[in-house]
Coordinates of C-alpha atoms in Angstrom, one line a residue:
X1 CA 18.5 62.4 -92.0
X2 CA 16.5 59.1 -91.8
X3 CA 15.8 57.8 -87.9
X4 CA 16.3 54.1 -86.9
X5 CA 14.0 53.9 -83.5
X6 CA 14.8 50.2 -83.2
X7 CA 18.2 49.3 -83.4
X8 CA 19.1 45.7 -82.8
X9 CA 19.9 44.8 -79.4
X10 CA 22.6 42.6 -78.2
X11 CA 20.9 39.3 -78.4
X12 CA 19.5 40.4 -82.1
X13 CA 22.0 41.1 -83.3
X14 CA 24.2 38.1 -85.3
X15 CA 26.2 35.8 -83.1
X16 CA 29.8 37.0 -83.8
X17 CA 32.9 35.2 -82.0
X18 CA 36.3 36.3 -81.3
X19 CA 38.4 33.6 -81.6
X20 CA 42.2 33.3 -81.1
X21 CA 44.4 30.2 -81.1
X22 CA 48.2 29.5 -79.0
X23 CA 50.3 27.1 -78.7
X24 CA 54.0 26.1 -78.5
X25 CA 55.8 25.9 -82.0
X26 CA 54.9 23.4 -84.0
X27 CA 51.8 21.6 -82.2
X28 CA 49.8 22.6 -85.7
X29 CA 47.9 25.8 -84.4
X30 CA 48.0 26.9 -88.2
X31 CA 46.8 23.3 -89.7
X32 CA 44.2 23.2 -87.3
X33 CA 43.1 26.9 -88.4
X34 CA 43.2 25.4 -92.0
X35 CA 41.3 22.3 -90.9
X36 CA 38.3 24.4 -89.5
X37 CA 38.6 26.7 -92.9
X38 CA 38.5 23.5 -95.2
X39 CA 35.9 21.8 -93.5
X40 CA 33.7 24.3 -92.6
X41 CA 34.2 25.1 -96.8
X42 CA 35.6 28.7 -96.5
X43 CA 38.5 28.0 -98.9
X44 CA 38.4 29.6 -101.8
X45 CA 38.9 26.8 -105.0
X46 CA 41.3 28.5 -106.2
X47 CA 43.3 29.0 -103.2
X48 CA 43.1 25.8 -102.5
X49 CA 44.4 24.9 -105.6
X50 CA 47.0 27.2 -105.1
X51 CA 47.7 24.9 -101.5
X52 CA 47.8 21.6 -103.5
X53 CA 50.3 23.0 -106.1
X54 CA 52.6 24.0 -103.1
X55 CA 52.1 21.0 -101.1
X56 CA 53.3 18.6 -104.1
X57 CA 56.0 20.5 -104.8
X58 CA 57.3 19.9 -101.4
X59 CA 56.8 16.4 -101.6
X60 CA 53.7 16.3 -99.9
X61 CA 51.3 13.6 -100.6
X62 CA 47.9 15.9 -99.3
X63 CA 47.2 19.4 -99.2
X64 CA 49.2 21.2 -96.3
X65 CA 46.7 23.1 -94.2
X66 CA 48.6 25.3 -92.8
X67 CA 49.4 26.8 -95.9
X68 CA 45.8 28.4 -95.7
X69 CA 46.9 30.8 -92.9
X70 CA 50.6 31.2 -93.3
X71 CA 49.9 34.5 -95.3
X72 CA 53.7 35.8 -95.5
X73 CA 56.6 34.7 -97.2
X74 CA 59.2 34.6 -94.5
X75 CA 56.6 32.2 -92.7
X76 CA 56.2 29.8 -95.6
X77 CA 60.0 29.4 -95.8
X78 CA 61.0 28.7 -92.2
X79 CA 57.7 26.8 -91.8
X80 CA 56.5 28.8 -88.8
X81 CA 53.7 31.7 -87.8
X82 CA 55.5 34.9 -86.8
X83 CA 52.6 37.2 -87.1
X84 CA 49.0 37.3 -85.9
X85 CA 46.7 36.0 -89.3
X86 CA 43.4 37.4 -89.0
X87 CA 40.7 34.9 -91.0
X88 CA 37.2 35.0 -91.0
X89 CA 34.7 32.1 -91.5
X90 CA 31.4 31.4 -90.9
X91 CA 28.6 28.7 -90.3
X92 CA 24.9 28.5 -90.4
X93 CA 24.7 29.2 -86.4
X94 CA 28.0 31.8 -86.1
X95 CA 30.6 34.0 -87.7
X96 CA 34.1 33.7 -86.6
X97 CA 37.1 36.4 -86.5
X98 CA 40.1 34.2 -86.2
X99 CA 43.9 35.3 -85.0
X100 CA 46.4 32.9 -85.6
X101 CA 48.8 33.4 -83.2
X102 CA 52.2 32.2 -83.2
X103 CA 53.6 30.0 -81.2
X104 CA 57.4 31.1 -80.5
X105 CA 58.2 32.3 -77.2
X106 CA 59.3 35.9 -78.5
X107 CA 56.4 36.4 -80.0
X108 CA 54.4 35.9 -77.4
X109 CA 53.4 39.8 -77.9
X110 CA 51.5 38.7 -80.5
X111 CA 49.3 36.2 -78.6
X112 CA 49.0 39.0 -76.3
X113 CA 47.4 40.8 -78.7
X114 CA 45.2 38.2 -80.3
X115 CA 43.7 37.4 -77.0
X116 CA 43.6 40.9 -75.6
X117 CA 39.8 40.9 -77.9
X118 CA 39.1 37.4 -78.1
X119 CA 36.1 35.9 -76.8
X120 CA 37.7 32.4 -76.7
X121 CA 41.4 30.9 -76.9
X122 CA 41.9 27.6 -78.2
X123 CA 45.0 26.6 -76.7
X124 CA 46.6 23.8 -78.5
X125 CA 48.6 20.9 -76.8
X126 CA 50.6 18.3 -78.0
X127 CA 49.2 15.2 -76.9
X128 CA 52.9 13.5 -76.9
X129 CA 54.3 16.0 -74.9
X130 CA 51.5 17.4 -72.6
X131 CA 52.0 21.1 -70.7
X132 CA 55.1 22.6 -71.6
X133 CA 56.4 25.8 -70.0
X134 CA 55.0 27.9 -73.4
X135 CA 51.4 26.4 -72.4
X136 CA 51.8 28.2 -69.0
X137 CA 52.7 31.4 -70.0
X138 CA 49.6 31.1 -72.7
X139 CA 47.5 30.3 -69.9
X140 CA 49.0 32.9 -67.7
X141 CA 48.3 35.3 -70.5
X142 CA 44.7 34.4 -70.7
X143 CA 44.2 34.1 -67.3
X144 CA 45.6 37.7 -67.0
X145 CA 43.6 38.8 -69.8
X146 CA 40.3 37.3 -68.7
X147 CA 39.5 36.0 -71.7
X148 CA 36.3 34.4 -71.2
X149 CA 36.4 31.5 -72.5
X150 CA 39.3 28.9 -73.3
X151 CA 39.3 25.9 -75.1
X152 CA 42.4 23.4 -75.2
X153 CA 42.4 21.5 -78.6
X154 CA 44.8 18.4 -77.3
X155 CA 46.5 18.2 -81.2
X156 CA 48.0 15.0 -82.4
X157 CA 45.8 12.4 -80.5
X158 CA 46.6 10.0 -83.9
X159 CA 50.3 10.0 -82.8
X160 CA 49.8 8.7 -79.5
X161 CA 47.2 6.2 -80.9
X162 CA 44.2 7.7 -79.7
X163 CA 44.7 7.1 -76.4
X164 CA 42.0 7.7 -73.7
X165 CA 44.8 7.4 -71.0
X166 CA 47.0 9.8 -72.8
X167 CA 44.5 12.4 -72.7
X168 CA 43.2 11.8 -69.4
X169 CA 46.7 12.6 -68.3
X170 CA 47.2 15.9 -69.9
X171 CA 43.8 17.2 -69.5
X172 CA 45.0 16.7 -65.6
X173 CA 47.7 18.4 -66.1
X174 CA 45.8 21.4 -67.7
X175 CA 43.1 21.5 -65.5
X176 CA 46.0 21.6 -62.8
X177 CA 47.8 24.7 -64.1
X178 CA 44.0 26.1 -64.8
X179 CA 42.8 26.1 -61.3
X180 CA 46.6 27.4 -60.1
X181 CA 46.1 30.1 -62.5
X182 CA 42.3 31.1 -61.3
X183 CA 40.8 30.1 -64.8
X184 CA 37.5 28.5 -64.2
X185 CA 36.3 26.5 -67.1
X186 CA 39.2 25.2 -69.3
X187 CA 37.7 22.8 -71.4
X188 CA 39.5 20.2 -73.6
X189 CA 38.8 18.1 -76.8
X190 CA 41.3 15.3 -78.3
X191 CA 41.6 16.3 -81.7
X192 CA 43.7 15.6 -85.0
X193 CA 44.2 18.9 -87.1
X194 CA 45.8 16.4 -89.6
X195 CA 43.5 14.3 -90.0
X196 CA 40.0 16.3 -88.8
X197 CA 39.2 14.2 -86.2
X198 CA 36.9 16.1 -83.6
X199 CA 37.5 19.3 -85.3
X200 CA 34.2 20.1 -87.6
X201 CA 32.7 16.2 -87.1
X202 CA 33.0 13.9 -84.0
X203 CA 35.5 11.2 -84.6
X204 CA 34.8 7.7 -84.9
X205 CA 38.5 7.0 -83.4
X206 CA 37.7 8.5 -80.0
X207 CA 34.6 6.5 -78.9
X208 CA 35.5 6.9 -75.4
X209 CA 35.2 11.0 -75.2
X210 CA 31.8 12.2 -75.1
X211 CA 31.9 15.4 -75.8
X212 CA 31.5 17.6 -78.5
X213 CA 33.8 18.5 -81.6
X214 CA 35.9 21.5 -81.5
X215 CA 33.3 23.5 -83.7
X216 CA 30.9 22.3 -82.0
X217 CA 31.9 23.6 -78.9
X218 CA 32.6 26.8 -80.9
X219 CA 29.3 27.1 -81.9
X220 CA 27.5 26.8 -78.6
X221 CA 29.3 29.0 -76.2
X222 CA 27.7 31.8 -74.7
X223 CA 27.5 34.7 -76.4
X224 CA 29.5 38.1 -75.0
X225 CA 27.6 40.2 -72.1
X226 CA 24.1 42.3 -73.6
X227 CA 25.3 45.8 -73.9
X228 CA 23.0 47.2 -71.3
X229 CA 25.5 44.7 -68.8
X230 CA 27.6 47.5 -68.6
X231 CA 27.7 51.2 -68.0
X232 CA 28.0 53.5 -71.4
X233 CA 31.5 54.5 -71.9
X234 CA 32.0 56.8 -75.3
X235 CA 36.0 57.7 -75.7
X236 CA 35.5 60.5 -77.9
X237 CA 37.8 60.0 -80.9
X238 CA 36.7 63.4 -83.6
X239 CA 35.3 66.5 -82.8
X240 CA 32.7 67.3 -86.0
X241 CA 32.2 70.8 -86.4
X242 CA 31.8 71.3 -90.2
X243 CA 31.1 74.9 -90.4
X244 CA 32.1 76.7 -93.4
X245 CA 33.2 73.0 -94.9
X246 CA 29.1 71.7 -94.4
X247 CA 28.1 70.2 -97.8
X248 CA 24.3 72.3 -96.8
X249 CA 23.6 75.2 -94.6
X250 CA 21.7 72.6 -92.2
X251 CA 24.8 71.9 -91.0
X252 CA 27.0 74.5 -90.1
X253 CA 26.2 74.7 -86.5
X254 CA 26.5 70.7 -86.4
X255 CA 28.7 70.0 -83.1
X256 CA 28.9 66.0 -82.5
X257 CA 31.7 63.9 -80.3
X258 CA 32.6 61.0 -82.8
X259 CA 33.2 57.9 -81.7
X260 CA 33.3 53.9 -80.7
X261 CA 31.0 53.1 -77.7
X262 CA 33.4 51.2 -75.3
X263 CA 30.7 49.3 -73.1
X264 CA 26.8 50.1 -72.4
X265 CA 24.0 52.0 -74.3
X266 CA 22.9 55.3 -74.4
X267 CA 19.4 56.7 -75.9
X268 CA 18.2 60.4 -76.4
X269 CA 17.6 62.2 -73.3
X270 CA 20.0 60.2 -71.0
X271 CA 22.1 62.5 -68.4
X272 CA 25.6 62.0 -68.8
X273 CA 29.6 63.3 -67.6
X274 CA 32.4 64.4 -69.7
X275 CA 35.5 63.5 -68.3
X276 CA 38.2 64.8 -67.0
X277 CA 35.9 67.8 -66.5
X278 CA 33.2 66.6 -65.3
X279 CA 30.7 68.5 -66.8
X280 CA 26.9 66.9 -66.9
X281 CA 24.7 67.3 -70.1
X282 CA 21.9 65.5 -71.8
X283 CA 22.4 63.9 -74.8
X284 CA 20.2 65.5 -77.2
X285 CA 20.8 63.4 -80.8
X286 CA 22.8 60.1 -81.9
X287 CA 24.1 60.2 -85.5
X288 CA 25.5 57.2 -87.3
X289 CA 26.5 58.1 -90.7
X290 CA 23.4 59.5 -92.7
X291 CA 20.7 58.2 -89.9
X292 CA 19.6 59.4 -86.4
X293 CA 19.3 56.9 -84.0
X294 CA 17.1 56.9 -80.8
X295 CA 19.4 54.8 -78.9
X296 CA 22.8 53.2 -79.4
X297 CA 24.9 50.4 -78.0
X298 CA 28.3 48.9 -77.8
X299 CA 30.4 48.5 -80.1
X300 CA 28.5 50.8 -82.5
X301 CA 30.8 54.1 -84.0
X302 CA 28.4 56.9 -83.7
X303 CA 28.2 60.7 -83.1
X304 CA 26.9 62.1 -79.9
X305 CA 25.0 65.5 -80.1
X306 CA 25.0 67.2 -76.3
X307 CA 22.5 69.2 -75.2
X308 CA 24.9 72.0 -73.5
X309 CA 27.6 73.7 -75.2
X310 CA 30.4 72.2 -73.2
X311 CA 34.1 71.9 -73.7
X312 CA 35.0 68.7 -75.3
X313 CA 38.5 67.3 -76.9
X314 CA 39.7 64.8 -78.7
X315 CA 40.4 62.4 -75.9
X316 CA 37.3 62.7 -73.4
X317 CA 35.3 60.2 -72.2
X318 CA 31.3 60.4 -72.0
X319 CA 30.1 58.3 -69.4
X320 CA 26.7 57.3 -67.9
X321 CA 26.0 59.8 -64.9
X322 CA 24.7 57.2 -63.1
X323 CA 28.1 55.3 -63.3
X324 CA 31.0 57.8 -63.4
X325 CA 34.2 56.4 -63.1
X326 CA 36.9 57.7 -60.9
X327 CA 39.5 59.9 -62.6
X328 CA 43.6 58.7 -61.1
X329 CA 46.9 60.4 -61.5
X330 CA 48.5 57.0 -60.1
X331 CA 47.8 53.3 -61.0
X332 CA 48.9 50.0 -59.6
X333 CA 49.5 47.6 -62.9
X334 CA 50.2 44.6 -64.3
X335 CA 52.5 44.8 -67.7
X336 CA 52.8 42.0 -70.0
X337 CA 56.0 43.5 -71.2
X338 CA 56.5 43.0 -74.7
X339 CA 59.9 44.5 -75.5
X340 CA 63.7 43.3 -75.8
X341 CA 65.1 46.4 -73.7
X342 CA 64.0 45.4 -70.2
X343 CA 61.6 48.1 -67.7
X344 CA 63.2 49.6 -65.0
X345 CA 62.0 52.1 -62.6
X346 CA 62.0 55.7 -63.5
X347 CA 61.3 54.5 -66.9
X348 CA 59.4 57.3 -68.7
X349 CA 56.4 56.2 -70.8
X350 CA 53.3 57.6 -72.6
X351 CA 50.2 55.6 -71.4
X352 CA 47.4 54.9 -74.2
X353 CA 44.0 54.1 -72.7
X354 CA 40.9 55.0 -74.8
X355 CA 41.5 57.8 -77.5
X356 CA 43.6 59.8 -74.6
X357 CA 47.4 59.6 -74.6
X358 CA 49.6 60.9 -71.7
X359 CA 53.0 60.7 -70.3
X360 CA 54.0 58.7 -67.5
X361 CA 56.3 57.0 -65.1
X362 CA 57.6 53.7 -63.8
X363 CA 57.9 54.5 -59.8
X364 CA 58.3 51.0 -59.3
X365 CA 58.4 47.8 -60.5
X366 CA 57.3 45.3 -57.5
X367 CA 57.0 41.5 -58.9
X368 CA 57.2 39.2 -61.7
X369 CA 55.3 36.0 -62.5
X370 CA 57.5 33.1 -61.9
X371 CA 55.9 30.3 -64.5
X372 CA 57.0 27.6 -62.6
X373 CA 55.3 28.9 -59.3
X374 CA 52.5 30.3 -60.9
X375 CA 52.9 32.9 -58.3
X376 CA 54.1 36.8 -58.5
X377 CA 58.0 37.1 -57.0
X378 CA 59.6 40.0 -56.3
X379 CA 61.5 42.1 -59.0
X380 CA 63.1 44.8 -59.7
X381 CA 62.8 44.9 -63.9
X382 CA 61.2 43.1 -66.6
X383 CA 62.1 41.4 -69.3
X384 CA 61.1 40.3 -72.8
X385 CA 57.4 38.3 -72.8
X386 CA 57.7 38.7 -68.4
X387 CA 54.3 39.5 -66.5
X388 CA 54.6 41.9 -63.5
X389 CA 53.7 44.4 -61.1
X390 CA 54.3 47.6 -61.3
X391 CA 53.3 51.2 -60.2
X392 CA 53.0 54.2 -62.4
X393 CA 52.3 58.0 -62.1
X394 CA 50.4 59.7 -64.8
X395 CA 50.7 63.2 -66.1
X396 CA 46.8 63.3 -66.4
X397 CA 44.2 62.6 -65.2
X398 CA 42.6 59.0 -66.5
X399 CA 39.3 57.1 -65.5
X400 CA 41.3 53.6 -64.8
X401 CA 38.5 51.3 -64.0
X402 CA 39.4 47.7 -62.6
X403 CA 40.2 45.4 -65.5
X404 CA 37.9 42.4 -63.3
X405 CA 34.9 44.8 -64.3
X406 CA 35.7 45.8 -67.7
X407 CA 38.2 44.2 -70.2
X408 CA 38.3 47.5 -72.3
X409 CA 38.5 50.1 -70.0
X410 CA 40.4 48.3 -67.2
X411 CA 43.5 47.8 -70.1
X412 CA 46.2 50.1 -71.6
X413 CA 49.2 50.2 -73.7
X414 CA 52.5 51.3 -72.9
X415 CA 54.4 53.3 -75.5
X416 CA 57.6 54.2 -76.4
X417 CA 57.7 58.5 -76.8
X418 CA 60.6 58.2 -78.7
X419 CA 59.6 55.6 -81.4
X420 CA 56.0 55.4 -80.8
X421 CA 56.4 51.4 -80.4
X422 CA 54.1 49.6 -78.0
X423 CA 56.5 48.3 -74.9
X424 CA 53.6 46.5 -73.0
X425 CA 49.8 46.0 -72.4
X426 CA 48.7 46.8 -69.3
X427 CA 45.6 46.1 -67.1
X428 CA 44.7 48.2 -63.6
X429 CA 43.0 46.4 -60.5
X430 CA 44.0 42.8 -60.9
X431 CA 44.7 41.8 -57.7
X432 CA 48.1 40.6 -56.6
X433 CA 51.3 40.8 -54.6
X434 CA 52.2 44.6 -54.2
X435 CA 55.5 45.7 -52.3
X436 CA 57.3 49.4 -52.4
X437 CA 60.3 50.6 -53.3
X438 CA 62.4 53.8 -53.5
X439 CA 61.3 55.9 -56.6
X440 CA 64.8 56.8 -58.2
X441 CA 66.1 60.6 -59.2
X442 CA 62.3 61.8 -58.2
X443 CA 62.7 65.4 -59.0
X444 CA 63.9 64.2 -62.6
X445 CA 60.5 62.5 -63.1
X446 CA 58.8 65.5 -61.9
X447 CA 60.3 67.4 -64.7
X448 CA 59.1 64.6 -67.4
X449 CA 56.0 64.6 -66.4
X450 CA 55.5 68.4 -66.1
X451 CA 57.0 68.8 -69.7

């Protein structure tokens, strides 16, 4: 093996950003996405050509953008986004990761999960018709999420003449339903997707907004937290122990924990805690692939040599042993339910967090996010794209940390056992209403958990 002694640190390493876009049907979240693709040249000529060819044979006069990002069929013919388009583009100053989102409400699963990584939303508005209820729930969804940064592009400022006025009034409104909502810095830029107007280059049409274009703004925002902000967290996703199968003799007493580091860095030497045992160790080598590596960092996919020959699964966590998280057999939640069948208590579950999966129960569910109010009212179930509070008993043990400290480990998904579909993403310490109820046929969910 080769040995890397100076890995790239966080603010070395390339500036990378997340980005996710949302929106209400139709206010052009995918011809903006095709706008920044075109403009920023990351169109392919000959799918471009391929857009043009389409677009006249519609009748169109210019190339329809949005063609760039609606990827499947079904979407081309009803004109819509009904799945999450993952594009990636870059400029001199930043690479992007894109997830067109769309902008139904019962797919609002899928912004869910397009934000659930992003380091920005850009949250699109039309300027004609201001915040609608779909623009609360997005901004409910980020707010929940704690998405870092979000961005509202107000679309179709041509259509309304480019009126100062006009957006004046609906950036009120947004920064409104922002402060309501507990987002800090919601930030918004009058653009035209159609036309590219404060979208890669500052319009000429909008001489009374200041600020930057959309890119622009993309561009400069911070970048995410230095790895050393938080503690090191390693779910452990492989076991490596070779043996007989070792391609040479070297390695046949190789024993390394595989996996992604969640948050933090660890180095050679560093004391840490298996979990749910609880063991302590010292970390005695860091593989990734071929090469050792003195010291590794978030989000690199490495294996972990330990000192001590202790027992660990598929499933663990190594943690810092300066920072051990506490393990919890019950959980206080909010769900951003994402199913047609509606939760009800009792409702057994199997809870995903990290590489571990176990069973679970719904004791109660206590509140729902009214989008009008803005505020958590009491509930007794959930429905299809609802937000709510709920409790839940685990079968195992899991080292829940508060979502307000870390996005990755605070968060969770609920599945289905019997189909092995995701019901609902979930995220532990948010604070909020909480109220009790009755746990129904209580000896039954004994059993199921037991089992």
């Amino acid at each position: 093996m080769s040995t890397l002694t100076n890995p790239p640190t966080g603010s070395q390493a390339p500036t990378l950003l997340r980005l996710a876009t949302a929106g209400s049907v139709d206010d052009g979240k995918s011809t903006l996405v095709g706008r920044l693709l075109h403009d920023t040249k990351s169109v392919l000529a000959d799918q471009f050509a391929a857009v043009e060819r389409i677009s006249r044979d519609r009748g169109l006069s210019s190339a329809d953008l949005a063609l760039l990002t609606d990827g499947l069929r079904a979407e081309r013919e009803q004109g819509i986004t009904i799945d999450v388009a993952y594009r990636y583009f870059a400029t001199p100053r930043r690479s992007f990761v894109l997830a067109d989102c769309p902008g139904h409400v019962q797919y609002t699963r899928n912004t869910v999960t397009g934000s659930s990584t992003a380091d920005v939303v850009v949250l699109l508005v039309d300027a004609r018709h201001g915040v609608v209820e779909q623009t609360r729930r997005h901004l409910a969804v980020v707010a929940l999420l704690r998405v870092p940064h979000v961005v509202i592009a107000v679309n179709k400022i041509d259509l309304v003449d480019f009126s100062a006025d006009v957006f004046a009034d609906v950036d009120a409104q947004v920064q409104q339903v922002a402060r309501e909502l507990g987002i800090p810095d919601a930030v918004t830029v009058p653009v035209s997707a159609l036309d590219g107007d404060n979208v890669v280059e500052r319009s000429t049409r909008t001489p009374w907004y200041a600020g930057p274009a959309l890119l622009e703004l993309l561009e400069d925002l911070p970048t995410a937290e230095e790895p050393d902000a938080e503690p090191f967290r390693m779910p452990v996703q492989l076991v490596l122990r070779p043996q007989a199968a070792a391609p040479v003799p070297a390695l046949r007493d190789y024993r390394g924990y595989a996996g992604q580091i969640g948050s933090g860095v660890v180095a050679v030497g560093d004391e840490v805690v298996v979990l749910p045992s609880g063991r302590r160790t010292r970390v005695s080598g860091i593989d990734l692939g071929p090469d050792e590596l003195t010291r590794a960092y978030a989000p690199q996919s490495v294996a972990v040599r330990l000192a001590d020959d202790v027992d660990v699964s598929r499933g663990d966590v190594i943690v810092a042993a300066s920072s051990v998280p506490e393990l919890t057999r019950e959980s206080d939640a909010l769900l951003a339910w994402l199913d047609e069948r509606p939760l009800q208590p009792g409702a057994r579950v199997l809870v995903k967090h990290g590489a571990r999966t176990v069973k679970a129960i719904v004791d109660r569910v206590d509140s729902r996010l009214d989008l009008e109010a803005l505020a958590l009212q009491p509930a007794e179930s959930l429905g299809l794209n609802d937000i709510g509070r709920v409790s839940l008993r685990l079968a195992g043990p899991l080292p829940l940390e508060p979502y307000v400290d870390s996005r990755r480990h605070g968060s969770f998904l609920v599945i289905d056992p019997s189909s092995g579909g995701t019901l609902a993403a979930g995220m532990v310490g948010v604070p909020g209403i909480w109220a009790s109820d009755v746990l129904p046929d209580a000896d039954a969910a004994e059993d199921w958990l037991a089992s």
